[in-house]
């Protein structure tokens, strides 16, 4: 039977709440008469904010409590930033909808300098992402890279308080929070690769609830799903862990898919790049192919360090 109400489990950060509200509004628009409520929850990932994410057990951290709420019948769906969703979902769950992608680029955020090249020698740049650290190190080996965690507002406050000369954030998150004016320059493909799935919002639900899945599928965006499928397949083939500096960017054209991939080393700034094209129904194979190309160029040695 088609449900008349859907409850969205969400984290409580400003960005998570914006994304959950965005999905709620889209569901109400797609299904007039449907009631959509938010169920805000705390996750372990939100509580352990003082340690680098790489050391505290990975991305699943942000999903677990939301998945438990769905299993216990307290919520029907969860809304995530796709880049926080592990390459492999927990058994019993599916991603019935991936919403149209926002700007997937990273943002250079800085009060005094317009871009990365303008930063003075030895400037302090904050980011806990090994992918961002590796790419920063590759172009500016002189920079002092410092850990920076917390939600978007906390990170901006630490920049403004003078703890860093610049920080790197996702453009999508800043735009959603009405903070696009903080983007001094974009760090964008092909020179700089985002995280697999960056800029896309994913809906997660139990795979044994067909009536719920059918309602959610109305929000799925074909083109975004193709692109992020290739990116996530590549990440999965590389080992799929968030503690590894991996970048991916897939574009969809009338000719099919084009995927660029990168594996890096945060300590040395060494980067390995590969790219390939495929027909649009070959996203998984394309991801595997680019991962294989990266392995042939020596990715295993970089991945082994993590
Ligand atoms: N790691 C946290 C996270 N997860 C998703 C986003 C931004 C939104 C997105 O990429 O879809 C952010 C913040 C950031 O990286 O600046």
Short mmCIF file of C-alpha atoms and ligand atoms in Angstrom, two decimals:
data_model
loop_
_atom_site.label_atom_id
_atom_site.label_comp_id
_atom_site.label_asym_id
_atom_site.label_seq_id
_atom_site.Cartn_x
_atom_site.Cartn_y
_atom_site.Cartn_z
CA UNK A 1 0.00 0.00 0.00
CA UNK A 2 1.28 3.49 -0.82
CA UNK A 3 2.26 5.30 2.39
CA UNK A 4 0.63 8.69 3.12
CA UNK A 5 3.56 9.85 5.24
CA UNK A 6 7.34 9.59 4.87
CA UNK A 7 9.78 10.31 7.72
CA UNK A 8 13.30 11.46 6.78
CA UNK A 9 16.16 10.57 9.11
CA UNK A 10 18.81 13.28 8.96
CA UNK A 11 21.90 14.47 10.77
CA UNK A 12 21.50 17.77 12.62
CA UNK A 13 24.18 19.90 10.94
CA UNK A 14 22.96 22.93 8.99
CA UNK A 15 24.02 21.29 5.71
CA UNK A 16 22.33 17.97 6.52
CA UNK A 17 19.12 19.75 7.55
CA UNK A 18 19.17 21.86 4.34
CA UNK A 19 19.56 18.71 2.26
CA UNK A 20 16.77 16.89 4.14
CA UNK A 21 14.43 19.90 3.72
CA UNK A 22 15.33 20.04 0.03
CA UNK A 23 14.37 16.38 -0.39
CA UNK A 24 11.18 16.88 1.68
CA UNK A 25 10.12 19.76 -0.59
CA UNK A 26 10.88 17.75 -3.74
CA UNK A 27 8.88 14.77 -2.42
CA UNK A 28 5.88 16.98 -1.56
CA UNK A 29 6.03 18.52 -5.04
CA UNK A 30 6.28 15.12 -6.75
CA UNK A 31 3.50 13.57 -4.66
CA UNK A 32 0.74 16.07 -3.76
CA UNK A 33 -1.01 15.00 -0.56
CA UNK A 34 2.04 13.18 0.83
CA UNK A 35 3.10 14.25 4.32
CA UNK A 36 6.88 14.46 4.78
CA UNK A 37 8.47 14.92 8.22
CA UNK A 38 12.07 15.25 9.41
CA UNK A 39 13.58 13.05 12.14
CA UNK A 40 16.86 14.78 13.19
CA UNK A 41 19.39 12.41 14.81
CA UNK A 42 22.93 12.55 16.20
CA UNK A 43 25.55 10.32 14.58
CA UNK A 44 28.92 9.19 15.90
CA UNK A 45 30.57 11.06 13.04
CA UNK A 46 29.08 14.31 14.35
CA UNK A 47 30.14 13.67 17.93
CA UNK A 48 33.81 12.84 17.28
CA UNK A 49 34.75 16.16 15.77
CA UNK A 50 38.20 16.61 17.24
CA UNK A 51 39.98 13.76 15.45
CA UNK A 52 40.90 13.47 11.77
CA UNK A 53 38.20 11.47 10.01
CA UNK A 54 40.85 9.19 8.54
CA UNK A 55 41.73 7.85 11.99
CA UNK A 56 38.28 7.26 13.47
CA UNK A 57 36.80 4.55 11.32
CA UNK A 58 35.56 5.85 8.05
CA UNK A 59 32.53 7.22 6.35
CA UNK A 60 29.97 4.68 7.52
CA UNK A 61 30.15 6.66 10.75
CA UNK A 62 27.68 9.23 9.46
CA UNK A 63 25.19 6.59 8.25
CA UNK A 64 24.89 4.07 11.06
CA UNK A 65 22.40 5.81 13.39
CA UNK A 66 20.22 6.79 10.42
CA UNK A 67 20.18 3.17 9.22
CA UNK A 68 19.27 1.92 12.70
CA UNK A 69 16.33 4.36 12.75
CA UNK A 70 15.10 2.89 9.44
CA UNK A 71 15.53 -0.70 10.66
CA UNK A 72 13.60 0.11 13.86
CA UNK A 73 10.77 1.74 11.90
CA UNK A 74 11.40 5.27 13.24
CA UNK A 75 12.16 6.62 9.75
CA UNK A 76 11.47 5.60 6.12
CA UNK A 77 14.42 7.17 4.37
CA UNK A 78 17.70 8.95 5.04
CA UNK A 79 19.28 11.81 3.11
CA UNK A 80 23.06 11.90 2.63
CA UNK A 81 25.76 13.76 0.75
CA UNK A 82 26.68 10.97 -1.66
CA UNK A 83 30.38 11.48 -1.04
CA UNK A 84 29.83 10.41 2.59
CA UNK A 85 28.16 7.15 1.47
CA UNK A 86 30.61 4.19 1.40
CA UNK A 87 31.19 2.46 -1.94
CA UNK A 88 29.38 -0.57 -0.55
CA UNK A 89 26.06 -0.06 1.26
CA UNK A 90 25.03 -2.07 4.33
CA UNK A 91 23.01 -5.17 3.30
CA UNK A 92 19.28 -4.45 3.23
CA UNK A 93 19.64 -0.87 1.99
CA UNK A 94 19.39 0.78 -1.44
CA UNK A 95 19.84 4.22 -3.00
CA UNK A 96 16.51 4.64 -4.83
CA UNK A 97 17.22 8.26 -5.79
CA UNK A 98 20.23 10.40 -6.59
CA UNK A 99 19.28 14.03 -7.09
CA UNK A 100 20.60 16.34 -9.85
CA UNK A 101 24.17 17.24 -9.08
CA UNK A 102 25.21 20.69 -7.80
CA UNK A 103 28.68 22.18 -8.47
CA UNK A 104 31.02 19.25 -7.72
CA UNK A 105 34.15 21.41 -7.50
CA UNK A 106 36.09 22.22 -4.36
CA UNK A 107 36.30 25.81 -3.16
CA UNK A 108 39.39 27.79 -2.19
CA UNK A 109 38.20 29.85 0.78
CA UNK A 110 40.45 32.62 2.03
CA UNK A 111 40.11 36.13 3.39
CA UNK A 112 43.30 37.69 2.01
CA UNK A 113 44.28 35.86 -1.21
CA UNK A 114 42.26 35.18 -4.36
CA UNK A 115 43.59 31.75 -5.23
CA UNK A 116 46.07 29.01 -4.41
CA UNK A 117 48.92 30.53 -6.41
CA UNK A 118 48.57 33.87 -4.60
CA UNK A 119 49.18 32.30 -1.16
CA UNK A 120 52.55 33.29 0.35
CA UNK A 121 55.31 30.71 0.91
CA UNK A 122 54.56 28.37 3.80
CA UNK A 123 50.96 29.53 4.22
CA UNK A 124 48.77 27.43 6.55
CA UNK A 125 45.95 25.61 4.75
CA UNK A 126 43.28 23.67 6.64
CA UNK A 127 41.74 20.42 5.39
CA UNK A 128 41.55 16.93 6.84
CA UNK A 129 40.82 15.37 3.46
CA UNK A 130 43.80 13.33 2.21
CA UNK A 131 42.55 13.88 -1.35
CA UNK A 132 42.65 17.66 -0.88
CA UNK A 133 46.00 17.48 0.94
CA UNK A 134 47.60 15.43 -1.85
CA UNK A 135 46.40 17.84 -4.54
CA UNK A 136 47.48 20.90 -2.54
CA UNK A 137 50.91 19.35 -1.92
CA UNK A 138 51.26 18.56 -5.66
CA UNK A 139 50.96 22.21 -6.73
CA UNK A 140 52.31 23.91 -3.59
CA UNK A 141 54.81 21.68 -1.75
CA UNK A 142 55.75 24.63 0.49
CA UNK A 143 52.34 24.92 2.19
CA UNK A 144 51.79 23.91 5.79
CA UNK A 145 48.78 21.55 5.72
CA UNK A 146 46.78 21.42 8.93
CA UNK A 147 43.85 19.27 10.03
CA UNK A 148 40.45 20.90 10.00
CA UNK A 149 37.23 19.13 10.98
CA UNK A 150 33.74 20.10 12.01
CA UNK A 151 30.75 21.25 10.03
CA UNK A 152 30.95 23.99 7.42
CA UNK A 153 30.16 26.83 9.87
CA UNK A 154 32.80 25.65 12.35
CA UNK A 155 35.44 25.43 9.62
CA UNK A 156 34.72 28.95 8.36
CA UNK A 157 34.85 30.29 11.93
CA UNK A 158 38.29 28.71 12.45
CA UNK A 159 39.51 30.36 9.24
CA UNK A 160 38.11 33.73 10.30
CA UNK A 161 39.68 33.35 13.77
CA UNK A 162 43.11 33.17 12.11
CA UNK A 163 43.91 29.50 12.69
CA UNK A 164 44.50 29.11 8.92
CA UNK A 165 45.39 31.35 5.98
CA UNK A 166 43.03 29.39 3.71
CA UNK A 167 40.78 26.33 3.80
CA UNK A 168 39.29 24.04 1.16
CA UNK A 169 35.58 23.15 1.22
CA UNK A 170 33.06 21.80 -1.27
CA UNK A 171 31.37 24.46 -3.44
CA UNK A 172 28.07 22.55 -3.16
CA UNK A 173 27.93 22.80 0.63
CA UNK A 174 28.72 26.53 0.63
CA UNK A 175 26.10 27.22 -2.04
CA UNK A 176 23.41 25.26 -0.21
CA UNK A 177 24.05 27.24 2.98
CA UNK A 178 23.86 30.59 1.16
CA UNK A 179 27.63 31.05 1.58
CA UNK A 180 28.67 31.11 -2.10
CA UNK A 181 30.30 34.52 -1.57
CA UNK A 182 32.97 32.74 0.52
CA UNK A 183 34.22 30.91 -2.62
CA UNK A 184 37.33 32.87 -3.68
CA UNK A 185 38.13 30.49 -6.55
CA UNK A 186 37.06 27.07 -7.72
CA UNK A 187 39.41 24.09 -7.61
CA UNK A 188 37.88 22.21 -10.54
CA UNK A 189 38.40 19.34 -12.97
CA UNK A 190 40.43 18.38 -14.88
CA UNK A 191 43.29 20.04 -12.95
CA UNK A 192 41.77 19.23 -9.56
CA UNK A 193 39.44 16.28 -8.94
CA UNK A 194 36.59 16.18 -6.42
CA UNK A 195 35.65 13.20 -4.25
CA UNK A 196 33.62 10.45 -5.96
CA UNK A 197 29.98 11.55 -5.79
CA UNK A 198 30.74 15.07 -4.53
CA UNK A 199 27.91 17.55 -5.07
CA UNK A 200 25.20 14.88 -5.33
CA UNK A 201 22.53 14.18 -2.70
CA UNK A 202 21.50 10.53 -2.24
CA UNK A 203 18.37 9.05 -0.70
CA UNK A 204 18.84 5.79 1.19
CA UNK A 205 15.98 3.44 2.10
CA UNK A 206 15.35 -0.18 3.07
CA UNK A 207 15.37 -2.44 0.03
CA UNK A 208 12.35 -4.42 1.38
CA UNK A 209 9.89 -1.48 1.18
CA UNK A 210 8.78 -1.39 -2.49
CA UNK A 211 6.01 1.20 -1.98
CA UNK A 212 8.47 3.60 -0.32
CA UNK A 213 11.12 2.95 -2.98
CA UNK A 214 8.60 3.72 -5.73
CA UNK A 215 7.76 7.14 -4.22
CA UNK A 216 11.46 7.99 -3.80
CA UNK A 217 12.42 6.91 -7.33
CA UNK A 218 10.48 9.94 -8.66
CA UNK A 219 13.43 12.14 -7.56
CA UNK A 220 16.13 10.13 -9.33
CA UNK A 221 18.22 11.98 -11.94
CA UNK A 222 19.44 9.64 -14.70
CA UNK A 223 22.47 11.63 -15.79
CA UNK A 224 23.76 12.17 -12.25
CA UNK A 225 23.27 8.48 -11.45
CA UNK A 226 25.34 7.47 -14.49
CA UNK A 227 28.19 9.83 -13.62
CA UNK A 228 28.38 8.96 -9.93
CA UNK A 229 28.02 5.23 -10.68
CA UNK A 230 31.22 5.38 -12.73
CA UNK A 231 33.00 7.40 -10.01
CA UNK A 232 31.87 5.08 -7.23
CA UNK A 233 32.71 1.95 -9.23
CA UNK A 234 36.25 3.29 -9.68
CA UNK A 235 36.55 4.07 -5.97
CA UNK A 236 35.21 0.61 -5.09
CA UNK A 237 37.71 -1.08 -7.43
CA UNK A 238 40.52 0.88 -5.74
CA UNK A 239 39.52 -0.40 -2.32
CA UNK A 240 36.72 2.03 -1.55
CA UNK A 241 38.06 3.36 1.71
CA UNK A 242 37.69 7.02 2.67
CA UNK A 243 41.14 7.00 4.23
CA UNK A 244 42.66 6.94 0.75
CA UNK A 245 43.25 10.05 -1.38
CA UNK A 246 41.07 9.29 -4.41
CA UNK A 247 39.50 11.80 -6.80
CA UNK A 248 37.01 11.11 -9.58
CA UNK A 249 35.06 13.14 -12.09
CA UNK A 250 32.72 11.75 -14.74
CA UNK A 251 30.99 13.83 -17.41
CA UNK A 252 28.01 12.61 -19.41
CA UNK A 253 27.76 13.69 -23.05
CA UNK A 254 25.67 12.59 -26.02
CA UNK A 255 28.52 10.19 -26.85
CA UNK A 256 28.53 8.52 -23.44
CA UNK A 257 30.64 8.79 -20.28
CA UNK A 258 34.11 10.20 -19.73
CA UNK A 259 35.73 9.38 -16.39
CA UNK A 260 38.90 10.89 -14.92
CA UNK A 261 40.44 9.33 -11.83
CA UNK A 262 43.27 10.24 -9.48
CA UNK A 263 45.12 8.51 -6.66
CA UNK A 264 47.49 10.62 -4.60
CA UNK A 265 49.80 10.64 -1.64
CA UNK A 266 49.18 13.36 0.92
CA UNK A 267 52.73 13.26 2.31
CA UNK A 268 54.67 13.58 -0.96
CA UNK A 269 52.12 15.23 -3.25
CA UNK A 270 52.64 12.49 -5.83
CA UNK A 271 49.52 12.15 -8.03
CA UNK A 272 48.58 9.45 -10.54
CA UNK A 273 45.92 10.27 -13.15
CA UNK A 274 44.05 8.13 -15.67
CA UNK A 275 40.97 8.61 -17.86
CA UNK A 276 38.75 6.65 -20.26
CA UNK A 277 35.43 6.83 -22.11
CA UNK A 278 32.56 4.37 -22.49
CA UNK A 279 28.98 4.03 -23.65
CA UNK A 280 26.52 5.34 -21.05
CA UNK A 281 25.32 1.86 -20.07
CA UNK A 282 28.88 0.82 -19.10
CA UNK A 283 29.42 2.95 -15.97
CA UNK A 284 30.61 0.07 -13.77
CA UNK A 285 32.99 -1.28 -16.43
CA UNK A 286 34.34 2.25 -17.00
CA UNK A 287 35.05 2.69 -13.31
CA UNK A 288 36.84 -0.65 -13.24
CA UNK A 289 38.82 0.27 -16.38
CA UNK A 290 40.08 3.58 -14.95
CA UNK A 291 40.94 1.85 -11.66
CA UNK A 292 42.95 -0.75 -13.62
CA UNK A 293 44.76 2.02 -15.50
CA UNK A 294 45.62 3.69 -12.18
CA UNK A 295 46.93 0.37 -10.83
CA UNK A 296 49.10 -0.04 -13.95
CA UNK A 297 50.58 3.40 -13.25
CA UNK A 298 51.51 2.39 -9.69
CA UNK A 299 48.43 3.25 -7.62
CA UNK A 300 48.87 0.16 -5.43
CA UNK A 301 52.05 1.57 -3.86
CA UNK A 302 50.23 4.79 -2.89
CA UNK A 303 47.13 2.95 -1.64
CA UNK A 304 49.25 0.56 0.44
CA UNK A 305 50.38 3.46 2.62
CA UNK A 306 46.85 3.92 3.97
N1 LIG B 1 32.91 15.85 4.29
C1 LIG B 1 31.71 16.54 4.70
C2 LIG B 1 30.90 16.96 3.52
N2 LIG B 1 30.09 16.08 2.90
C3 LIG B 1 29.49 16.72 1.85
C4 LIG B 1 29.94 18.03 1.84
C5 LIG B 1 29.55 19.07 0.87
C6 LIG B 1 28.39 18.73 -0.04
C7 LIG B 1 28.70 17.78 -1.15
O1 LIG B 1 29.85 17.54 -1.50
O2 LIG B 1 27.72 17.24 -1.71
C8 LIG B 1 30.81 18.20 2.91
C9 LIG B 1 31.52 19.43 3.32
C10 LIG B 1 32.76 19.74 2.53
O3 LIG B 1 33.45 18.82 2.05
O4 LIG B 1 33.07 20.92 2.38
#
